[in-house]
CSV table of C-alpha atoms and ligand atoms in Angstrom, one decimal:
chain,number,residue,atom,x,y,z
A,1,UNK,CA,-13.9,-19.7,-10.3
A,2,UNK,CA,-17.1,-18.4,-11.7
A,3,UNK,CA,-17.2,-14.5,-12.2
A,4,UNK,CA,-21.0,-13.4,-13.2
A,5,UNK,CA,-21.7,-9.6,-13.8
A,6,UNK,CA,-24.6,-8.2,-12.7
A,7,UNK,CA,-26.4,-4.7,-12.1
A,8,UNK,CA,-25.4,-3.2,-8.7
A,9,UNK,CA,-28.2,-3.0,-6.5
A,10,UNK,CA,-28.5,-0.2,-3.3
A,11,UNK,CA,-28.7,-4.1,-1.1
A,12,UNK,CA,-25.1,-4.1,-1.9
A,13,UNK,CA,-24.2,-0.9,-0.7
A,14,UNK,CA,-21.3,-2.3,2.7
A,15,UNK,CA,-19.9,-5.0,0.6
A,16,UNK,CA,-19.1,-2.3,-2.2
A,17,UNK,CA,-18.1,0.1,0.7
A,18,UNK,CA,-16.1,-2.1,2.1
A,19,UNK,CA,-14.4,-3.4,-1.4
A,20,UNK,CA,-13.7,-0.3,-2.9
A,21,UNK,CA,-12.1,0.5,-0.1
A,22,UNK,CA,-10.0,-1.7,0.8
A,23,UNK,CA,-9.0,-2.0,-3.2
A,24,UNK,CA,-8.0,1.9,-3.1
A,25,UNK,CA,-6.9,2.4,0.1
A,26,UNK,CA,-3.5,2.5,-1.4
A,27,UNK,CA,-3.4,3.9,-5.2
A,28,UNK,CA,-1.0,7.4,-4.4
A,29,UNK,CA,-4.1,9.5,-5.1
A,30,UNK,CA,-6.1,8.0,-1.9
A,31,UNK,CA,-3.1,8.3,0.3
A,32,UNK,CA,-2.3,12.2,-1.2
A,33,UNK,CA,-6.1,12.8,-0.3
A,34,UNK,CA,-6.5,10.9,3.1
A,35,UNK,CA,-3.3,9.6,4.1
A,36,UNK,CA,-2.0,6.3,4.1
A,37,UNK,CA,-4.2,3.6,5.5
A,38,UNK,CA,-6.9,5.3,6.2
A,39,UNK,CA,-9.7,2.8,5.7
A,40,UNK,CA,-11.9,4.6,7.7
A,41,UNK,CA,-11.5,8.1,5.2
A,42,UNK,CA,-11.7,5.6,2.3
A,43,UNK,CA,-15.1,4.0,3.1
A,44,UNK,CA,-15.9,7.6,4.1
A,45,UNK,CA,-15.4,8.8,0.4
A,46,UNK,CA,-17.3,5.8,-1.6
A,47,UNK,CA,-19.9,5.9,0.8
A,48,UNK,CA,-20.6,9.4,-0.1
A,49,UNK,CA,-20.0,8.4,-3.8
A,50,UNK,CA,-22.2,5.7,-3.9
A,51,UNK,CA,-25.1,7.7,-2.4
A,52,UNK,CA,-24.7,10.7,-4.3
A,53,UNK,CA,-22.4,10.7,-6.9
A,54,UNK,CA,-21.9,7.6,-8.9
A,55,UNK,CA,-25.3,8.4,-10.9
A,56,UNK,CA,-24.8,6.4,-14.0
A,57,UNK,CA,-24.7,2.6,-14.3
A,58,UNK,CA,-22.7,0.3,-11.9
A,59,UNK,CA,-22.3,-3.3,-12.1
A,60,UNK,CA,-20.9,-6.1,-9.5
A,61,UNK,CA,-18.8,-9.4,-10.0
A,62,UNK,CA,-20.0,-11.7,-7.8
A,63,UNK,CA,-17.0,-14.4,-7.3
A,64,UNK,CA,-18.9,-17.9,-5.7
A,65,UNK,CA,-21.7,-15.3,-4.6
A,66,UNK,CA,-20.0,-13.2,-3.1
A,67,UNK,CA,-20.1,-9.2,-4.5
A,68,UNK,CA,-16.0,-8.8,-4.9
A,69,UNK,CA,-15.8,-6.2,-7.6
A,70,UNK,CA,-17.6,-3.0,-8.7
A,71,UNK,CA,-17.5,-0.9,-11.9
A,72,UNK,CA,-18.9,2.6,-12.7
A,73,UNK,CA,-19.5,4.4,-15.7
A,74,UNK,CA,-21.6,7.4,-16.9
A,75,UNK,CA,-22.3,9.1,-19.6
A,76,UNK,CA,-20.9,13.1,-20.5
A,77,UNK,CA,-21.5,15.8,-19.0
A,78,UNK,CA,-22.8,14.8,-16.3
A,79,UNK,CA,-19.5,12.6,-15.3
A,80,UNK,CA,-18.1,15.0,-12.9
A,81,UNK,CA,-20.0,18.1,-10.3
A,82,UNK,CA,-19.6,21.2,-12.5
A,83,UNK,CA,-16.5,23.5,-11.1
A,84,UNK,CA,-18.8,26.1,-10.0
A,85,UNK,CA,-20.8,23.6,-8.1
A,86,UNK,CA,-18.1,22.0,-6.0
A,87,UNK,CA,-18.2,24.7,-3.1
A,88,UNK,CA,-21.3,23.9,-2.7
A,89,UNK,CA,-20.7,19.7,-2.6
A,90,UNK,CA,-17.7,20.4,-0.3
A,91,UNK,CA,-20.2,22.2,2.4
A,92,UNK,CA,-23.0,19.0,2.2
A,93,UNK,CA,-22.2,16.1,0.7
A,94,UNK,CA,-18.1,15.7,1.5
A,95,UNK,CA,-18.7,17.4,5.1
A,96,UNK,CA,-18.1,13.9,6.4
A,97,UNK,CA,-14.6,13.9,5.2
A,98,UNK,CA,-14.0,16.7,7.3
A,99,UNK,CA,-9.9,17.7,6.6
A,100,UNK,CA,-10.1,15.9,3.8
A,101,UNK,CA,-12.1,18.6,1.8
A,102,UNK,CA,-9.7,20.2,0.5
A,103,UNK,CA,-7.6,17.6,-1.0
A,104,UNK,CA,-10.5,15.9,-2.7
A,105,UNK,CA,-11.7,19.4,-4.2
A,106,UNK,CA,-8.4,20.1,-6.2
A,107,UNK,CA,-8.3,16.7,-6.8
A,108,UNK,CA,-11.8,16.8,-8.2
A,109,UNK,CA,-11.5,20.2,-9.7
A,110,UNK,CA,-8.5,19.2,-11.4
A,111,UNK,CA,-10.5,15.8,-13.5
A,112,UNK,CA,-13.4,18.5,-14.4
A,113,UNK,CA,-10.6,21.0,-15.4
A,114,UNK,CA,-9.2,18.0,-17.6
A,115,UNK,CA,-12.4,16.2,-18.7
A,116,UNK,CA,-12.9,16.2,-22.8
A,117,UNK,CA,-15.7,18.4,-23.9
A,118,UNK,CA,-16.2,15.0,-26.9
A,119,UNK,CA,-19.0,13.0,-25.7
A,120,UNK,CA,-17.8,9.8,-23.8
A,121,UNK,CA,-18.9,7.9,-21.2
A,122,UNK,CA,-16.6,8.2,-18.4
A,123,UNK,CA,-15.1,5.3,-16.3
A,124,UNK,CA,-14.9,5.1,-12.7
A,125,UNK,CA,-14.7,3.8,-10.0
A,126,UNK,CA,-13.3,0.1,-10.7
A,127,UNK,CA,-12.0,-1.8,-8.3
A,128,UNK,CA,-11.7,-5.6,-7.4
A,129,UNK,CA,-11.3,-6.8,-3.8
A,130,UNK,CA,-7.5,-6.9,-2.8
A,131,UNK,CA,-7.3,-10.6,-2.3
A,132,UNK,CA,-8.4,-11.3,-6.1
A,133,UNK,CA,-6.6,-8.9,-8.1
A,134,UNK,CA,-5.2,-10.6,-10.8
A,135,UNK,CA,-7.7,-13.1,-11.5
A,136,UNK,CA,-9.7,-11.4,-14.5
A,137,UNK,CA,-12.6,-9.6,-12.3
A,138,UNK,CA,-11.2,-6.7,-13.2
A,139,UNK,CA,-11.5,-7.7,-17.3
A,140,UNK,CA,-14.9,-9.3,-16.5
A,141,UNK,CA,-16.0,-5.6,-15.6
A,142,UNK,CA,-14.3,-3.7,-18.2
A,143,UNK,CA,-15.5,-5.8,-20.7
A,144,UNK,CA,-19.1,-4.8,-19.5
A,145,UNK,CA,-17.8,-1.2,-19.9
A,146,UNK,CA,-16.9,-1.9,-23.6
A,147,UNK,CA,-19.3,-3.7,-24.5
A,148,UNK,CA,-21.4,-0.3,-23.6
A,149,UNK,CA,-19.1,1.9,-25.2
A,150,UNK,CA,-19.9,-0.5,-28.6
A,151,UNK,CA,-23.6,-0.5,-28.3
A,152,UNK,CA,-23.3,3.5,-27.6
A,153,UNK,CA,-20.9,4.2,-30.3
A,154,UNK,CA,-19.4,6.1,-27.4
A,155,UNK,CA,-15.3,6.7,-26.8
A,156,UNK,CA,-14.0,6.2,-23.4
A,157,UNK,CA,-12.2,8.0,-21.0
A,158,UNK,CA,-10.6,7.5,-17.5
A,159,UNK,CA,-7.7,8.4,-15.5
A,160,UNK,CA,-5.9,6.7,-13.3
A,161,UNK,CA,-3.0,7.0,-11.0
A,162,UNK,CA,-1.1,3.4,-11.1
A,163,UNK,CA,1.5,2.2,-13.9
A,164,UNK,CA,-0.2,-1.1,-13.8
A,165,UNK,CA,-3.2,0.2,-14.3
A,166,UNK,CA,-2.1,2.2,-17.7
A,167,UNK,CA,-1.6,-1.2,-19.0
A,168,UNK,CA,-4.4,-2.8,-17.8
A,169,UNK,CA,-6.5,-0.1,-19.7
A,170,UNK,CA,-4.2,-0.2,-23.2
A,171,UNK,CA,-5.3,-4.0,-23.2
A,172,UNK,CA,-9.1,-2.5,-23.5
A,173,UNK,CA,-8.0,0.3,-26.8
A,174,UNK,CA,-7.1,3.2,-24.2
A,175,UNK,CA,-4.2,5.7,-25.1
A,176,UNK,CA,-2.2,7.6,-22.4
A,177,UNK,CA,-3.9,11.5,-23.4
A,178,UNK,CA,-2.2,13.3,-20.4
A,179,UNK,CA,-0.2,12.7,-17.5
A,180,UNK,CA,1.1,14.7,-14.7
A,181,UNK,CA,1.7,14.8,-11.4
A,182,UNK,CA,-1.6,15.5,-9.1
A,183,UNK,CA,-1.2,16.5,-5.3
A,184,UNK,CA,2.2,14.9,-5.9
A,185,UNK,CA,0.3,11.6,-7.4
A,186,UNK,CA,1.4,10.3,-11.1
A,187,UNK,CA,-2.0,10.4,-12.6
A,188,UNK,CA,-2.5,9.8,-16.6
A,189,UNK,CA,-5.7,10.5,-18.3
A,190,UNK,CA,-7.0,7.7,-21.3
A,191,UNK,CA,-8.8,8.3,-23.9
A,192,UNK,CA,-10.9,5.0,-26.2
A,193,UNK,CA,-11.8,6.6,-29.5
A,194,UNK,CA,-15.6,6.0,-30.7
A,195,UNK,CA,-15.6,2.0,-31.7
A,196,UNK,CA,-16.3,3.3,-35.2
A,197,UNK,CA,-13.3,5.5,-35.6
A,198,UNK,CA,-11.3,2.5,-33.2
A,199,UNK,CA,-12.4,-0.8,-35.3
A,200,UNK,CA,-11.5,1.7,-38.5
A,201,UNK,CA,-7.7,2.4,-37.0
A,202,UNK,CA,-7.6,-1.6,-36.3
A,203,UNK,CA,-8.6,-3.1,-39.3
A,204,UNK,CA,-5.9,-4.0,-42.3
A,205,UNK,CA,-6.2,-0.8,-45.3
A,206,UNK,CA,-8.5,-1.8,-48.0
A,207,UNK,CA,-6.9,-3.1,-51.2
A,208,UNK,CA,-7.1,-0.6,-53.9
A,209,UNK,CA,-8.8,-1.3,-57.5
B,301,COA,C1,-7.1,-2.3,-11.6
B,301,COA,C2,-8.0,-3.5,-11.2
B,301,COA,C3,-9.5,-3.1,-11.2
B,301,COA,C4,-7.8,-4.6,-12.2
B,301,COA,O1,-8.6,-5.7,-11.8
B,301,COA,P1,-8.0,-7.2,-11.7
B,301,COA,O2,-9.1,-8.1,-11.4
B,301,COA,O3,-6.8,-7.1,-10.8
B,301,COA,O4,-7.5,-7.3,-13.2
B,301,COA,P2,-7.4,-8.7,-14.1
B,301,COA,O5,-7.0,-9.8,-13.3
B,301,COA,O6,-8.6,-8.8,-14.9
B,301,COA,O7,-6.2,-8.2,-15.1
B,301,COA,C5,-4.9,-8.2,-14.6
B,301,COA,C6,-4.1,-7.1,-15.2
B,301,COA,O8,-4.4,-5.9,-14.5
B,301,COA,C7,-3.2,-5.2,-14.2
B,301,COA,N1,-3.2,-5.0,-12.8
B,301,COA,C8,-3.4,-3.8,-12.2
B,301,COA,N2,-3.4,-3.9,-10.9
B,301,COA,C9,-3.1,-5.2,-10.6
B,301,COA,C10,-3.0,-5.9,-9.4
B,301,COA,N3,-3.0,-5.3,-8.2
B,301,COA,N4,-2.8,-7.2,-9.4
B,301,COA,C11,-2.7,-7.8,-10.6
B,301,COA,N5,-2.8,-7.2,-11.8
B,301,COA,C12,-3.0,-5.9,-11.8
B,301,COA,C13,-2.1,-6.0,-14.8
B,301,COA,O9,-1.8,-5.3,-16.0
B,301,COA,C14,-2.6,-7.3,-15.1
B,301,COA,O10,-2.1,-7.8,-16.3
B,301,COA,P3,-1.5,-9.3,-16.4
B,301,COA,O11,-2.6,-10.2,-16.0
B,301,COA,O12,-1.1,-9.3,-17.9
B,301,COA,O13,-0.4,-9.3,-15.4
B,301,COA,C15,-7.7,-4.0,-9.8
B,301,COA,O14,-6.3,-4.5,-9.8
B,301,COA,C16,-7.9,-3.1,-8.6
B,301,COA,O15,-8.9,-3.0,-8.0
B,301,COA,N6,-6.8,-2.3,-8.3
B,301,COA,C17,-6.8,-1.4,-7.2
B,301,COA,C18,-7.8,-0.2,-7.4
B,301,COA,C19,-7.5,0.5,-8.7
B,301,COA,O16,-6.4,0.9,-8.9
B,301,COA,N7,-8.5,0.7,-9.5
B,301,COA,C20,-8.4,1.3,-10.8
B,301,COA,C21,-8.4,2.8,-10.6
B,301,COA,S1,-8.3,3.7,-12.1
């Protein structure tokens, strides 16, 4: 299997649509916001991030040419709307989502409330296709992600709502900073110091004299 990682282009837009949501469609946070399988609310929501809200870098993994993975991440602090511009978000960009609204604005209000005024650069959305979860497209991506967090000197931060997930991201230097429970969703919040201060916690203590 041959994973190559490459910048996402707007050309990609319905396959990334159509990944994303399918790969989300049922992490507890999606089904608190939208209900359970609601495709339709899913593709709903990425299209409308895609288009106006994922404004940092994004890459693909294309698996035997086909675009089955996507990764987002952008710098601080700009990573999230500002709380006092979310009424006006919910009343043009999230209109589609219609019911909706108001889930994904304490949802959304909650991250901001939450997000560390440290600089970082801010992970989000990753997601790999359903059918090939588990096969190292998701490392592929975050490895991409670190190795922009190294030539930054920038520390990392996410959150994410699966147990799986938390250790998926401790294998990449994230610690667990927060967790609660988020419109009834266990949601934990990870932190990757600066690769400075992290290579300096890694490496053996210096012999003395
Ligand atoms: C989380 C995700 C991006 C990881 O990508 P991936 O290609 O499945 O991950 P990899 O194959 O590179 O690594 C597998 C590791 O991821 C973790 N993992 C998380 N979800 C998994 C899943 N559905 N299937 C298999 N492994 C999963 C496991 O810790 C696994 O470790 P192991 O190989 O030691 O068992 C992907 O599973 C996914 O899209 N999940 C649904 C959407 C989501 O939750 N995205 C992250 C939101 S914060």
């Amino acid at each position: 299997m041959t994973i190559l990682i490459e910048k996402y282009s707007a050309a990609q837009l319905d396959a990334v649509i159509s990944l994303l949501s399918q790969a989300f469609v049922t992490n507890p946070l999606h089904v608190a916001a939208f209900g359970s399988e609601r495709i339709d609310q899913n593709r709903l929501f990425f299209r409308i991030g895609l288009r106006h809200m994922f404004a940092g870098q994004a890459f693909v993994a294309r698996v035997n040419g086909q675009v089955l993975g996507y990764v987002h991440f952008n710098a601080s602090p700009y990573c999230l709307p500002a709380p006092e511009e979310i009424p006006t978000v919910a009343a043009t960009v999230l209109k589609p989502l219609g019911e909706a609204i108001p889930n994904v604005i304490n949802w959304f209000a909650r991250w901001c409330h939450l997000d560390p005024d440290e600089p970082h650069v801010h992970l989000g959305p990753i997601g790999v296709a359903p059918g090939l979860q588990g096969r190292g497209v998701g490392t592929a991506l975050m490895n991409r992600y670190i190795e922009h967090l190294k030539q930054e000197q920038s520390a990392g931060y996410l959150e994410t709502d699966r147990p799986e997930n938390v250790e998926f991201y401790q294998k990449f230097g994230f610690v667990v900073r927060h967790q609660e429970q988020l419109m009834g969703a266990p949601t934990w919040y990870m932190w990757r110091q600066r690769p400075e201060d992290h290579d300096a916690l890694a490496s053996p203590p210096k012999a003395s004299g």
